């Protein structure tokens, strides 16, 4: 009864059989791995997942945790309580079907308890568990019982095969002994496979943990970047309001001045109109004596100059110079504060690596600029000494190497129709004009080249990169994370676009590497 109760407790509620590779959900219910995977697959695309037993709901596909302790209990239970099998083998001599209890290999017959009591007790009549495979138990040549195993030929044999047949003189063991040895070997193989399975499970768990950690990291970085841009927008909005406010202030001040001047000029216009009327009145008099006796006001005929420029100067204007200066100073202040904003949001800024070209490695038909930041091909031999580090192909390395940390540099390729750039280990071949030397064509280097389209290359394995039609690559950014084993290339246009990332285990110092074609100039941006 206790065994039956335990068997019920060890049964999966989906398939109703004893657990196979039991796993549990977060709600605590346990199922066979294949059973619950089938259920979750049917729930795919339904907007959520649920436990088949308690209906606990999950927004994302739930992780399955292996229940190792229960798995061990199930294994022990099955070893001590093997499931009964129906023999379906009946007594040869009963008229109605009666289950057999033994089979005789000599007689090729099976017996119930009644007929077994009358069966021969002779040693030649070997009894076994009920079986129908009599031919498998006898030698096909001598028709004798097979009792031995020939390890040299990996076959079961009879005594005649061993003593006088094809297996004479071979290493032979009793079937039970050979069977136990094979079982021991299989147990050892099983233990090895179990260890490999557990290691595989650990690797899966590590990857799941890595995915979860990276999701959390991405969410954190997204939040910090969002906060940074919100801070920048707030400061830009403040600067915008200040500059627009200054424009409005100047416009209002100018408008008030113009209004005051217009008021004064209107008064002056009225006064002039009055004086004009007085003079016209004198001019309309026909009596000369009267005209000569009337005198106009003393200042009526005084000359007045009308200076429009002077009026505008007095009225003032919107001073674009002051506004531009105010905007410029505000943007400079924002730029100065940008580093503080990034630090506040825990976003570090990576400085460009100071990449200078190493003349000791430069091909002798290559011109290196005075600042050692650009390289171009030439038909004129440069007569540099042929040292061990110099390439005999059109390549040059940087003078600095990277054996740890994170590094970033940019390369201007706008003056090159064809180009090849990347990184190379110190051990790259220098004195061979072939793939052993070319960037990306061996296991010592990684490259990005452009002829008709961008292509990545490492160890002569090439991958095409799709770019936007009509897009011209002018500047390439290169990012190296040595410890993480990552080398990334970016197209620095608007917007910045990731091109490719190599993943590798770097085992030696790496150098920035450049190949120059005809009529090509490549420049490291300072």
XYZ file of C-alpha atoms in Angstrom:
526
model
C 0.000 0.000 0.000
C 2.858 2.340 0.900
C 4.518 1.513 -2.426
C 1.303 2.272 -4.302
C 0.919 5.593 -2.479
C 4.512 6.527 -3.303
C 3.945 5.578 -6.937
C 0.920 7.891 -7.061
C 2.950 10.748 -5.571
C 5.619 10.191 -8.249
C 3.147 10.420 -11.151
C 2.929 13.346 -13.570
C -0.540 14.933 -13.647
C -0.322 15.346 -17.442
C 0.721 11.890 -18.668
C -0.307 10.049 -15.442
C 2.952 8.050 -15.584
C 5.987 8.074 -13.324
C 7.967 11.279 -13.711
C 10.540 11.393 -16.512
C 13.138 14.155 -16.033
C 10.938 16.054 -13.515
C 10.953 19.868 -13.607
C 9.000 22.432 -11.574
C 7.345 25.791 -12.231
C 7.562 28.779 -9.887
C 4.167 27.834 -8.432
C 5.750 24.573 -7.164
C 3.930 22.031 -9.349
C 6.063 19.349 -10.980
C 5.728 17.709 -14.398
C 7.751 15.622 -16.845
C 9.953 17.974 -18.877
C 8.512 16.816 -22.231
C 4.933 17.005 -20.912
C 5.134 20.611 -19.684
C 7.106 21.677 -22.785
C 4.263 20.367 -24.967
C 1.708 22.294 -22.883
C 3.738 25.530 -23.038
C 4.168 25.115 -26.800
C 0.389 24.957 -27.225
C 0.043 28.176 -25.175
C 2.544 30.020 -27.411
C 1.019 33.156 -28.919
C -1.993 33.129 -26.582
C -0.784 36.221 -24.728
C 0.447 34.355 -21.658
C 1.194 31.004 -20.040
C -0.408 29.108 -17.149
C 0.229 26.085 -14.944
C -1.918 23.115 -16.080
C -2.625 22.216 -12.438
C -3.257 25.454 -10.482
C -3.695 27.826 -13.484
C -1.074 30.237 -12.117
C -0.432 32.742 -14.924
C 2.911 33.937 -16.329
C 3.426 36.878 -18.712
C 6.622 35.353 -20.150
C 7.354 31.703 -20.855
C 8.271 30.306 -17.403
C 11.713 28.878 -16.756
C 11.805 25.160 -15.919
C 13.860 24.233 -12.871
C 15.165 20.642 -12.793
C 14.195 18.862 -9.573
C 17.321 16.764 -9.006
C 16.251 15.351 -5.643
C 12.923 14.127 -7.036
C 14.711 12.727 -10.090
C 16.931 10.633 -7.800
C 13.887 9.442 -5.817
C 12.130 8.375 -9.046
C 15.231 6.510 -10.207
C 15.508 4.629 -6.902
C 11.773 3.851 -6.941
C 11.903 2.410 -10.465
C 14.931 0.269 -9.589
C 13.164 -1.267 -6.594
C 9.680 -1.383 -8.169
C 9.999 -2.301 -11.824
C 6.739 -2.030 -13.659
C 5.156 -5.437 -14.263
C 5.150 -6.683 -17.811
C 2.550 -8.928 -19.338
C 4.355 -12.001 -20.696
C 1.654 -13.033 -23.189
C 3.515 -16.364 -23.252
C 1.280 -19.357 -22.566
C 1.825 -22.975 -21.783
C 2.484 -25.043 -24.903
C 0.506 -28.060 -23.657
C -2.650 -26.473 -22.192
C -5.781 -26.465 -24.339
C -6.869 -23.051 -23.048
C -4.407 -20.114 -22.648
C -2.609 -20.545 -19.323
C 0.368 -18.232 -18.573
C 3.685 -20.048 -18.678
C 6.091 -19.894 -15.737
C 9.158 -21.402 -17.413
C 10.486 -22.254 -20.873
C 12.793 -25.146 -21.798
C 15.463 -24.356 -24.341
C 16.001 -28.040 -25.075
C 12.322 -28.709 -25.805
C 11.568 -25.330 -27.401
C 8.431 -25.268 -25.247
C 6.890 -23.304 -22.379
C 5.191 -24.790 -19.303
C 2.633 -23.837 -16.715
C 3.174 -25.026 -13.137
C 1.117 -28.186 -13.792
C 3.044 -29.348 -16.863
C 6.383 -28.140 -15.446
C 6.078 -30.691 -12.635
C 6.080 -33.488 -15.244
C 8.984 -31.994 -17.260
C 12.378 -33.691 -17.421
C 14.790 -32.787 -14.632
C 17.810 -33.636 -16.780
C 20.664 -31.062 -16.913
C 20.308 -30.817 -20.680
C 16.829 -29.395 -20.228
C 17.726 -25.856 -19.224
C 14.832 -23.805 -17.865
C 14.580 -20.036 -18.332
C 12.023 -17.290 -17.833
C 9.123 -17.611 -20.307
C 10.310 -16.791 -23.807
C 9.425 -17.307 -27.452
C 12.946 -16.565 -28.714
C 14.259 -20.106 -28.601
C 16.399 -19.724 -31.717
C 18.271 -16.822 -30.126
C 19.292 -19.088 -27.257
C 20.773 -21.786 -29.508
C 23.801 -21.866 -31.782
C 22.744 -21.643 -35.395
C 25.560 -24.065 -36.388
C 25.521 -26.748 -33.667
C 21.954 -26.272 -32.391
C 23.344 -26.291 -28.854
C 22.617 -23.791 -26.098
C 24.756 -20.668 -26.204
C 26.494 -20.318 -22.842
C 29.622 -18.350 -23.721
C 30.699 -14.999 -25.158
C 33.684 -14.583 -27.482
C 35.118 -11.129 -26.790
C 37.390 -11.295 -29.851
C 34.466 -11.675 -32.264
C 31.818 -10.018 -30.047
C 29.438 -12.976 -30.439
C 27.632 -15.506 -28.250
C 28.664 -19.134 -28.853
C 28.055 -22.702 -27.706
C 30.579 -25.150 -26.238
C 31.232 -26.749 -29.637
C 32.028 -23.351 -31.202
C 34.584 -22.805 -28.472
C 36.162 -26.258 -28.355
C 36.138 -27.247 -32.010
C 34.579 -24.484 -34.075
C 35.563 -21.089 -35.447
C 36.180 -19.672 -31.962
C 38.697 -22.272 -30.879
C 41.542 -20.661 -28.930
C 39.716 -17.335 -28.546
C 39.220 -15.552 -25.265
C 35.831 -16.765 -24.067
C 33.764 -15.947 -20.988
C 30.548 -17.193 -19.480
C 27.541 -15.155 -20.588
C 26.825 -13.948 -17.044
C 30.437 -12.812 -16.564
C 30.549 -11.028 -19.948
C 27.130 -9.493 -19.295
C 28.228 -8.082 -15.934
C 31.380 -6.639 -17.511
C 29.332 -4.961 -20.247
C 26.893 -3.631 -17.668
C 29.803 -2.170 -15.711
C 31.100 -0.492 -18.872
C 27.639 0.859 -19.670
C 27.243 2.129 -16.105
C 30.519 4.007 -16.503
C 29.324 5.431 -19.829
C 26.029 6.380 -18.188
C 27.844 8.225 -15.404
C 29.888 10.103 -18.010
C 26.750 10.988 -19.960
C 25.018 12.127 -16.774
C 27.972 14.384 -15.991
C 27.834 15.799 -19.511
C 24.075 16.306 -19.188
C 24.525 18.134 -15.877
C 27.256 20.289 -17.427
C 24.919 21.053 -20.335
C 22.202 22.012 -17.871
C 24.666 24.261 -16.043
C 25.611 25.910 -19.339
C 21.939 26.465 -20.167
C 21.399 27.938 -16.699
C 24.432 30.205 -17.097
C 23.105 31.434 -20.437
C 19.670 32.058 -18.933
C 21.288 33.933 -16.041
C 23.402 35.908 -18.532
C 20.323 36.816 -20.569
C 18.496 37.949 -17.431
C 21.500 39.981 -16.235
C 21.931 41.615 -19.629
C 18.228 42.471 -19.780
C 18.540 44.115 -16.366
C 21.695 45.917 -17.501
C 19.978 47.125 -20.692
C 17.024 48.377 -18.651
C 19.387 50.234 -16.303
C 21.362 51.808 -19.153
C 18.111 52.769 -20.921
C 16.893 54.501 -17.763
C 20.183 56.388 -17.293
C 20.314 57.468 -20.945
C 16.677 58.599 -20.782
C 17.436 60.604 -17.636
C 20.527 62.125 -19.283
C 18.588 63.309 -22.328
C 15.822 64.618 -20.076
C 18.440 66.667 -18.183
C 19.899 67.923 -21.466
C 16.451 68.819 -22.778
C 15.672 70.683 -19.556
C 18.871 72.712 -19.858
C 18.269 73.325 -23.568
C 14.704 74.404 -22.797
C 16.024 76.785 -20.111
C 18.601 78.185 -22.545
C 15.932 78.507 -25.273
C 13.596 80.356 -22.933
C 16.429 82.686 -21.899
C 17.491 83.498 -25.474
C 13.907 83.902 -26.708
C 13.202 86.066 -23.648
C 16.143 88.303 -24.522
C 14.857 88.611 -28.109
C 11.412 89.567 -26.794
C 12.936 92.086 -24.336
C 14.982 93.781 -27.064
C 12.009 93.808 -29.431
C 9.763 95.336 -26.727
C 12.368 97.955 -25.806
C 12.834 98.878 -29.459
C 9.052 99.040 -29.948
C 8.626 101.400 -26.963
C 11.410 103.651 -28.251
C 9.849 103.749 -31.708
C 6.462 104.578 -30.186
C 7.971 107.480 -28.183
C 9.765 108.810 -31.248
C 6.639 108.505 -33.406
C 4.658 110.423 -30.765
C 7.264 113.199 -30.782
C 7.376 113.271 -34.572
C 3.581 113.401 -34.803
C 3.626 116.449 -32.559
C 6.353 117.974 -34.724
C 4.332 117.213 -37.835
C 1.266 118.982 -36.390
C 3.374 122.030 -35.522
C 4.813 122.101 -39.017
C 1.348 121.821 -40.508
C 0.226 124.833 -38.472
C 3.193 126.871 -39.617
C 2.636 125.857 -43.235
C -0.947 127.053 -42.968
C 0.251 130.414 -41.542
C 2.681 130.911 -44.400
C 0.122 129.867 -47.018
C -2.301 132.373 -45.544
C 0.254 135.188 -46.080
C 0.914 133.971 -49.592
C -2.768 134.121 -50.415
C -2.998 137.839 -49.568
C -3.215 139.976 -52.766
C -2.313 143.315 -51.228
C 1.455 143.717 -51.329
C 1.430 146.148 -48.449
C -0.351 143.623 -46.289
C 2.041 140.813 -47.275
C 5.054 142.887 -46.354
C 3.582 143.953 -43.058
C 2.772 140.301 -41.941
C 5.756 138.623 -40.408
C 5.894 134.797 -40.015
C 7.021 133.228 -36.723
C 10.711 133.569 -36.206
C 11.485 129.861 -36.626
C 9.053 129.145 -39.454
C 11.580 129.605 -42.200
C 14.478 128.111 -40.205
C 15.895 125.080 -42.049
C 15.325 121.685 -40.408
C 17.197 118.552 -41.576
C 15.354 115.216 -41.582
C 17.749 112.337 -40.642
C 15.963 108.966 -40.836
C 19.154 107.058 -39.895
C 19.457 109.113 -36.743
C 15.864 108.270 -35.822
C 16.501 104.536 -36.264
C 19.686 104.762 -34.229
C 17.816 106.483 -31.406
C 14.988 103.937 -31.587
C 17.426 101.029 -31.286
C 17.190 97.545 -32.841
C 17.292 93.824 -32.025
C 21.001 93.133 -31.461
C 21.747 89.753 -33.082
C 25.310 89.923 -31.836
C 24.239 89.955 -28.181
C 21.717 87.165 -28.839
C 24.327 85.049 -30.661
C 26.822 85.613 -27.865
C 24.234 84.676 -25.268
C 23.362 81.501 -27.216
C 27.025 80.658 -27.729
C 27.863 81.102 -24.052
C 24.837 79.029 -23.053
C 25.801 76.171 -25.373
C 29.396 76.271 -24.130
C 28.126 76.101 -20.574
C 25.904 73.159 -21.521
C 28.877 71.449 -23.149
C 30.953 71.997 -20.008
C 28.158 70.513 -17.915
C 27.643 67.544 -20.217
C 30.450 65.556 -18.583
C 28.935 66.258 -15.161
C 25.542 65.109 -16.434
C 27.041 61.875 -17.792
C 28.895 61.244 -14.542
C 25.705 61.902 -12.598
C 23.921 59.266 -14.696
C 26.875 56.851 -14.432
C 27.617 56.985 -18.162
C 31.341 57.051 -18.811
C 32.853 58.669 -21.892
C 35.524 56.702 -23.717
C 38.412 58.791 -24.958
C 39.805 58.029 -28.398
C 42.975 55.969 -28.382
C 45.996 57.936 -29.600
C 46.761 55.861 -32.695
C 50.049 56.646 -34.466
C 51.393 54.592 -37.360
C 54.608 52.651 -36.770
C 57.060 53.453 -39.569
C 59.115 50.352 -38.655
C 56.202 48.195 -39.933
C 55.269 50.284 -43.020
C 55.543 48.821 -46.511
C 58.304 50.525 -48.513
C 55.874 51.730 -51.190
C 53.807 53.579 -48.625
C 53.939 57.222 -47.542
C 53.399 57.934 -43.849
C 52.421 61.534 -43.019
C 54.518 63.700 -40.719
C 52.022 63.385 -37.886
C 52.004 59.586 -38.446
C 48.211 59.490 -38.692
C 47.692 58.842 -42.422
C 49.024 56.371 -44.957
C 48.857 56.309 -48.758
C 50.315 54.202 -51.553
C 53.147 55.492 -53.766
C 55.073 54.193 -56.763
C 58.302 55.595 -55.303
C 60.389 53.232 -53.152
C 60.973 54.771 -49.699
C 64.323 53.066 -48.889
C 63.438 52.270 -45.293
C 65.647 49.612 -43.634
C 64.204 46.128 -44.043
C 63.869 45.185 -40.358
C 62.059 42.114 -38.989
C 58.845 44.072 -38.271
C 58.440 45.558 -41.761
C 55.704 44.205 -44.054
C 56.477 43.237 -47.631
C 52.781 43.794 -48.432
C 50.861 47.105 -48.430
C 50.258 47.199 -44.696
C 51.225 49.150 -41.598
C 50.458 48.684 -37.892
C 50.006 51.173 -35.083
C 52.917 51.918 -32.773
C 50.821 51.152 -29.671
C 49.377 47.754 -28.825
C 46.421 46.667 -26.711
C 46.654 43.706 -24.331
C 43.854 44.674 -21.919
C 41.024 47.146 -21.401
C 38.631 48.894 -23.768
C 39.797 51.082 -26.660
C 38.165 53.118 -29.433
C 39.468 54.878 -32.523
C 38.092 56.297 -35.780
C 39.403 56.023 -39.322
C 38.626 58.464 -42.158
C 38.185 56.436 -45.364
C 36.531 59.201 -47.413
C 39.661 59.556 -49.613
C 39.733 55.851 -50.480
C 37.597 54.039 -53.047
C 38.874 50.710 -51.661
C 40.210 50.081 -48.171
C 40.980 47.411 -45.570
C 41.293 48.136 -41.846
C 41.175 46.117 -38.621
C 43.435 44.711 -35.907
C 46.278 42.198 -35.992
C 48.272 40.274 -33.438
C 51.990 40.842 -33.074
C 52.720 37.372 -34.481
C 51.119 38.080 -37.876
C 53.438 37.119 -40.737
C 55.365 40.081 -42.183
C 57.591 38.503 -44.848
C 55.068 36.550 -46.932
C 53.046 38.038 -49.777
C 49.938 35.969 -49.156
C 47.019 35.250 -46.850
C 49.389 34.693 -43.926
C 50.019 38.467 -43.972
C 46.777 40.056 -45.174
C 44.464 41.543 -42.530
C 41.527 39.204 -41.903
C 42.819 36.348 -44.072
C 44.398 34.413 -41.185
C 43.713 33.533 -37.543
C 45.987 36.360 -36.338
C 43.856 39.271 -37.575
C 40.311 40.600 -37.972
C 39.318 43.054 -40.667
C 36.658 45.096 -42.460
C 37.246 45.843 -46.130
C 35.367 47.749 -48.793
C 35.619 47.268 -52.538
C 32.065 47.351 -53.872
C 30.434 46.749 -50.480
C 31.597 46.285 -46.892
C 32.740 42.779 -45.942
C 34.097 41.440 -42.640
C 36.858 38.857 -42.680
C 38.703 36.586 -40.240
C 40.703 33.471 -41.077
C 39.533 33.856 -44.718
C 35.859 33.609 -43.666
C 33.955 36.553 -45.185
C 30.542 37.986 -44.338
C 28.773 40.623 -46.434
C 27.234 43.610 -44.634
C 24.088 45.233 -45.977
C 24.097 49.044 -45.992
C 21.478 51.583 -46.996
C 21.351 52.166 -50.789
C 23.288 55.292 -51.698
C 24.992 55.401 -48.308
C 28.704 56.205 -48.607
C 31.026 55.102 -45.866
C 33.314 57.967 -44.923
C 34.269 57.314 -41.305
C 34.537 54.000 -39.469
C 34.601 53.622 -35.682
C 36.431 50.635 -34.150
C 35.777 49.464 -30.581
C 37.927 46.809 -28.880
C 37.064 45.161 -25.542
C 40.075 42.906 -24.987
C 38.933 40.954 -21.911
C 35.429 40.405 -23.302
C 36.907 39.272 -26.642
C 34.826 41.692 -28.717
C 35.867 43.776 -31.734
C 33.132 45.997 -33.222
C 32.930 48.184 -36.334
C 30.554 51.145 -36.734
C 29.580 53.343 -39.658
C 29.765 56.900 -38.301
C 27.038 58.619 -40.267
C 23.739 60.079 -39.119
C 22.672 57.959 -37.345
C 25.601 55.820 -36.151
C 25.122 52.244 -37.414
C 26.620 49.032 -36.043
C 28.212 46.994 -38.836
C 29.651 43.857 -37.219
C 31.104 42.460 -33.991
C 33.733 39.704 -33.859
C 33.782 37.460 -30.783
C 37.103 35.799 -30.030
C 39.585 34.932 -27.299
C 42.549 37.271 -27.689
C 45.833 35.709 -26.585
C 48.436 38.281 -27.657
C 48.795 42.073 -27.962
C 46.707 43.569 -30.767
C 47.607 46.496 -33.070
C 45.460 48.715 -35.242
C 46.160 47.532 -38.810
C 45.759 49.222 -42.227
C 46.072 48.084 -45.865
C 46.365 50.682 -48.667
C 45.291 50.266 -52.290
C 46.318 52.351 -55.304
C 45.198 55.997 -55.118
C 44.170 55.437 -51.518
C 44.663 57.497 -48.390
C 43.539 56.293 -44.967
C 43.672 58.611 -41.969
C 43.309 58.030 -38.230
C 41.123 60.784 -36.766
C 42.728 62.537 -33.818
